[in-house]
């Protein structure tokens, strides 16, 4: 890596090639964004959520791959949305600061933290599929600027065996596909999915603990089951959009909480 790139205090400076890749392919992998000692601090908070110890979250604590009513012990893809809302102690942590730095370089100086999320695939638990989707398919239409940098920090090394992220590179340039609820309705489960075509190239994004992936709001992506017997796949997401976009979302009552009372169907472009 050239001099003066990579991790420098609260910043992580990208190379021009990394910035170009994000815009060309819709994603980029950045290595060792968070150090081992920083990760140990972060995972103390992460674990509180993933063990189900944070109360009062309603639908913001759920199995992303299943129905809302599923019992905690049966969760396969443990999903805690907006952890910084429920534990303000997390706000401003080193990963938030470094992912903000990365996002400013990718989507512009007004990059604003839109939401955060903890996701964990339990080992030896079938079904933890995050179906193929484009993030914009989950979000309101009409935003002044859709560009998004969704940063995902690996708390565990991830690969095909424990269900790492997979993408269709370049799909972000081909428009929004129709998104359908995986179950009978959005009220039963949050998850949506799109169809892949035979000529969609799929690549896996294996990462080491401390690496991050960054993807945009239009790339088709998802992840498969955790087939391992003893390896978790835990990832910490921070997503950044322009300030104008985040202000618009909040003005219509959209906060990314599953407890929001705005109509998902009305604001889901592809389902409208
Ligand atoms: O990490 C995963 O398994 C999927 C996450 C995802 O779809 C997202 O962050 O947009």
Coordinates of C-alpha atoms and ligand atoms in Angstrom, one line a residue:
X1 CA 0.0 0.0 0.0
X2 CA 1.4 3.4 -0.9
X3 CA 2.7 5.7 1.9
X4 CA 0.0 7.6 3.9
X5 CA -2.8 5.3 3.1
X6 CA -4.6 2.8 5.4
X7 CA -5.2 3.3 9.1
X8 CA -4.0 6.7 10.5
X9 CA -5.6 7.5 13.9
X10 CA -9.3 8.0 13.4
X11 CA -8.9 8.1 9.6
X12 CA -8.5 5.3 7.1
X13 CA -7.1 6.7 3.9
X14 CA -8.1 4.9 0.7
X15 CA -6.0 4.6 -2.4
X16 CA -7.3 6.0 -5.7
X17 CA -7.6 2.4 -6.9
X18 CA -9.9 1.5 -3.9
X19 CA -12.1 4.5 -4.6
X20 CA -12.3 3.6 -8.3
X21 CA -13.2 0.0 -7.5
X22 CA -16.1 1.1 -5.2
X23 CA -17.6 3.2 -8.0
X24 CA -16.8 0.7 -10.8
X25 CA -17.8 -2.6 -9.1
X26 CA -20.2 -1.3 -6.4
X27 CA -18.0 -2.7 -3.5
X28 CA -14.5 -2.6 -2.1
X29 CA -12.7 -4.6 0.6
X30 CA -10.4 -2.7 3.0
X31 CA -7.9 -4.6 5.2
X32 CA -7.3 -4.2 8.9
X33 CA -9.4 -1.1 9.4
X34 CA -9.8 -1.9 13.1
X35 CA -7.0 -3.3 15.3
X36 CA -7.3 -6.4 17.6
X37 CA -7.4 -4.3 20.8
X38 CA -10.1 -2.1 19.3
X39 CA -12.1 -5.1 18.3
X40 CA -12.0 -6.6 21.8
X41 CA -13.7 -3.4 23.1
X42 CA -16.3 -3.4 20.4
X43 CA -17.2 -7.0 20.8
X44 CA -18.1 -6.5 24.5
X45 CA -21.0 -4.3 23.4
X46 CA -21.8 -6.5 20.4
X47 CA -22.1 -9.6 22.6
X48 CA -24.7 -7.9 24.9
X49 CA -27.0 -7.6 21.9
X50 CA -26.3 -10.9 20.3
X51 CA -26.9 -12.7 23.6
X52 CA -30.3 -11.0 23.8
X53 CA -29.4 -9.0 26.9
X54 CA -30.6 -5.6 25.6
X55 CA -34.3 -5.1 26.4
X56 CA -37.0 -2.8 24.8
X57 CA -36.0 -3.3 21.2
X58 CA -39.2 -4.7 19.9
X59 CA -38.8 -5.8 16.2
X60 CA -35.3 -4.2 16.1
X61 CA -34.1 -7.5 17.7
X62 CA -35.1 -10.4 15.5
X63 CA -34.0 -13.2 13.2
X64 CA -33.4 -11.5 9.9
X65 CA -33.8 -14.8 8.1
X66 CA -37.1 -15.7 9.7
X67 CA -40.5 -14.6 11.0
X68 CA -40.7 -11.9 13.7
X69 CA -42.4 -14.3 16.1
X70 CA -39.5 -16.7 16.2
X71 CA -38.1 -17.6 19.7
X72 CA -34.6 -16.2 20.5
X73 CA -33.1 -19.7 20.9
X74 CA -34.2 -20.5 17.4
X75 CA -32.7 -17.4 15.7
X76 CA -30.2 -18.3 12.9
X77 CA -29.3 -14.8 11.7
X78 CA -29.4 -12.7 14.8
X79 CA -30.2 -9.1 13.9
X80 CA -29.9 -6.1 16.2
X81 CA -30.9 -2.9 14.3
X82 CA -29.8 0.6 15.6
X83 CA -27.7 -0.6 18.5
X84 CA -26.5 2.9 19.1
X85 CA -30.1 4.0 19.8
X86 CA -30.5 1.3 22.5
X87 CA -27.0 1.7 24.0
X88 CA -25.8 5.3 23.4
X89 CA -22.5 4.3 25.0
X90 CA -21.6 2.9 21.6
X91 CA -21.9 6.3 19.8
X92 CA -18.6 7.7 18.5
X93 CA -16.6 4.5 18.9
X94 CA -13.5 4.1 16.8
X95 CA -15.2 2.0 14.1
X96 CA -17.9 4.7 13.7
X97 CA -15.1 7.3 13.3
X98 CA -13.0 5.3 10.9
X99 CA -16.0 4.2 8.8
X100 CA -17.1 7.8 8.6
X101 CA -13.7 8.8 7.3
X102 CA -13.9 6.0 4.6
X103 CA -17.5 7.1 3.7
X104 CA -16.5 10.7 3.2
X105 CA -13.9 9.6 0.7
X106 CA -16.4 7.4 -1.2
X107 CA -19.7 9.4 -1.1
X108 CA -18.6 13.0 -0.2
X109 CA -18.0 15.2 2.7
X110 CA -21.6 15.3 3.9
X111 CA -21.5 11.5 4.6
X112 CA -23.8 11.1 7.6
X113 CA -24.3 7.9 9.7
X114 CA -27.8 6.7 8.7
X115 CA -28.0 3.5 10.7
X116 CA -26.0 0.8 12.4
X117 CA -26.7 -2.9 12.8
X118 CA -25.2 -6.0 14.4
X119 CA -25.6 -9.3 12.6
X120 CA -24.5 -12.7 13.7
X121 CA -24.8 -16.1 12.1
X122 CA -24.8 -18.8 14.7
X123 CA -22.7 -21.9 13.9
X124 CA -24.4 -25.2 13.2
X125 CA -27.7 -23.5 12.7
X126 CA -29.4 -24.0 9.4
X127 CA -31.2 -21.2 7.5
X128 CA -29.2 -18.1 8.1
X129 CA -29.5 -16.9 4.5
X130 CA -29.5 -13.2 3.8
X131 CA -31.4 -13.4 0.5
X132 CA -30.2 -11.5 -2.6
X133 CA -31.3 -7.9 -2.6
X134 CA -30.3 -4.3 -3.3
X135 CA -30.4 -2.1 -0.2
X136 CA -32.3 0.6 -2.0
X137 CA -35.1 -1.9 -2.4
X138 CA -35.6 -1.7 1.4
X139 CA -35.6 2.1 1.6
X140 CA -37.9 5.0 0.7
X141 CA -38.0 6.4 -2.8
X142 CA -37.7 10.1 -3.4
X143 CA -34.5 10.7 -1.5
X144 CA -32.5 13.6 -3.0
X145 CA -29.4 11.5 -3.4
X146 CA -29.3 7.7 -3.0
X147 CA -25.6 7.1 -2.9
X148 CA -24.7 5.0 0.2
X149 CA -21.5 3.5 1.7
X150 CA -22.5 0.5 3.8
X151 CA -19.5 -0.5 5.8
X152 CA -19.4 -4.0 7.3
X153 CA -16.7 -4.8 9.9
X154 CA -15.8 -8.5 10.3
X155 CA -15.6 -9.4 14.0
X156 CA -14.9 -13.0 12.8
X157 CA -13.0 -14.1 9.7
X158 CA -15.6 -15.0 7.1
X159 CA -15.6 -17.2 4.0
X160 CA -17.9 -19.5 2.1
X161 CA -18.1 -22.0 5.1
X162 CA -19.6 -19.6 7.6
X163 CA -21.6 -17.5 5.1
X164 CA -19.6 -14.5 4.0
X165 CA -21.0 -11.6 2.0
X166 CA -21.5 -12.3 -1.8
X167 CA -22.0 -9.7 -4.5
X168 CA -22.8 -9.4 -8.2
X169 CA -20.1 -6.9 -9.2
X170 CA -21.3 -4.2 -11.5
X171 CA -25.0 -4.9 -10.8
X172 CA -25.3 -1.4 -9.2
X173 CA -25.2 0.1 -12.7
X174 CA -28.2 -1.9 -14.0
X175 CA -31.1 -0.4 -12.1
X176 CA -33.3 -1.5 -9.2
X177 CA -34.8 -5.0 -9.6
X178 CA -38.3 -5.9 -8.2
X179 CA -38.1 -6.8 -4.6
X180 CA -40.5 -9.3 -3.1
X181 CA -41.1 -10.3 0.6
X182 CA -39.6 -13.7 1.2
X183 CA -42.5 -14.6 3.5
X184 CA -46.2 -13.8 3.0
X185 CA -45.8 -10.1 3.9
X186 CA -43.5 -7.5 5.4
X187 CA -45.5 -7.8 8.6
X188 CA -44.4 -11.4 9.0
X189 CA -40.7 -10.8 8.3
X190 CA -38.5 -7.9 7.2
X191 CA -36.6 -9.8 4.5
X192 CA -37.0 -9.1 0.8
X193 CA -35.4 -10.8 -2.2
X194 CA -34.7 -10.3 -5.9
X195 CA -34.2 -12.8 -8.7
X196 CA -30.7 -13.5 -10.2
X197 CA -30.3 -14.2 -13.9
X198 CA -28.0 -16.8 -15.4
X199 CA -25.5 -14.2 -16.5
X200 CA -25.1 -12.6 -13.1
X201 CA -21.5 -13.2 -12.0
X202 CA -21.4 -14.0 -8.3
X203 CA -18.3 -13.5 -6.2
X204 CA -17.6 -14.1 -2.5
X205 CA -15.9 -11.5 -0.3
X206 CA -13.9 -13.5 2.2
X207 CA -12.5 -11.3 5.0
X208 CA -10.3 -11.6 8.0
X209 CA -11.2 -10.2 11.5
X210 CA -10.7 -6.4 11.4
X211 CA -11.3 -6.1 7.6
X212 CA -14.3 -4.3 6.3
X213 CA -16.3 -4.5 3.1
X214 CA -18.0 -1.4 1.7
X215 CA -20.9 -1.7 -0.7
X216 CA -23.3 0.8 -2.4
X217 CA -27.1 0.9 -2.2
X218 CA -27.6 -0.6 -5.7
X219 CA -25.3 -3.6 -5.8
X220 CA -27.1 -7.0 -5.7
X221 CA -25.7 -8.9 -2.7
X222 CA -26.6 -11.4 0.0
X223 CA -25.0 -14.2 2.0
X224 CA -25.5 -17.9 2.5
X225 CA -25.9 -20.3 5.4
X226 CA -23.3 -20.9 8.1
X227 CA -22.3 -24.5 7.4
X228 CA -19.6 -24.6 10.1
X229 CA -19.9 -26.5 13.3
X230 CA -18.2 -23.9 15.5
X231 CA -17.5 -20.6 13.7
X232 CA -19.7 -17.6 14.2
X233 CA -19.9 -15.0 11.5
X234 CA -20.4 -11.7 13.3
X235 CA -20.4 -8.4 11.5
X236 CA -21.0 -4.7 12.5
X237 CA -22.6 -2.5 9.9
X238 CA -22.5 1.3 9.7
X239 CA -24.2 2.8 6.7
X240 CA -23.6 6.4 5.5
X241 CA -25.7 8.5 3.2
X242 CA -25.6 12.2 2.3
X243 CA -26.9 14.6 5.0
X244 CA -29.7 15.7 2.6
X245 CA -30.7 12.1 2.1
X246 CA -30.8 11.3 5.9
X247 CA -32.7 14.5 6.6
X248 CA -35.3 13.5 4.0
X249 CA -35.6 10.0 5.5
X250 CA -36.2 11.5 9.0
X251 CA -38.7 14.1 7.7
X252 CA -41.0 11.2 6.5
X253 CA -40.5 9.3 9.7
X254 CA -38.1 6.7 8.3
X255 CA -35.3 5.8 10.7
X256 CA -34.5 2.2 9.6
X257 CA -36.1 0.9 12.8
X258 CA -38.4 -2.2 12.2
X259 CA -40.7 -0.5 14.7
X260 CA -41.3 2.6 12.5
X261 CA -44.9 3.0 11.8
X262 CA -44.6 4.4 8.2
X263 CA -45.9 2.1 5.5
X264 CA -43.1 0.0 4.1
X265 CA -45.1 -0.9 1.1
X266 CA -45.8 2.8 0.3
X267 CA -42.1 3.7 0.5
X268 CA -40.6 0.7 -1.1
X269 CA -40.0 1.8 -4.6
X270 CA -40.1 -1.6 -6.2
X271 CA -43.2 -2.7 -4.4
X272 CA -45.1 0.5 -4.7
Ligands
LIG1 O1 -23.6 -9.4 5.8 C1 -24.6 -9.9 5.3 O2 -24.8 -11.1 5.4 C2 -25.6 -9.1 4.6 C3 -25.6 -7.7 5.0 C4 -26.4 -6.8 4.1 O3 -27.1 -7.2 3.2 C5 -26.2 -5.4 4.2 O4 -25.5 -4.9 5.1 O5 -26.7 -4.7 3.3

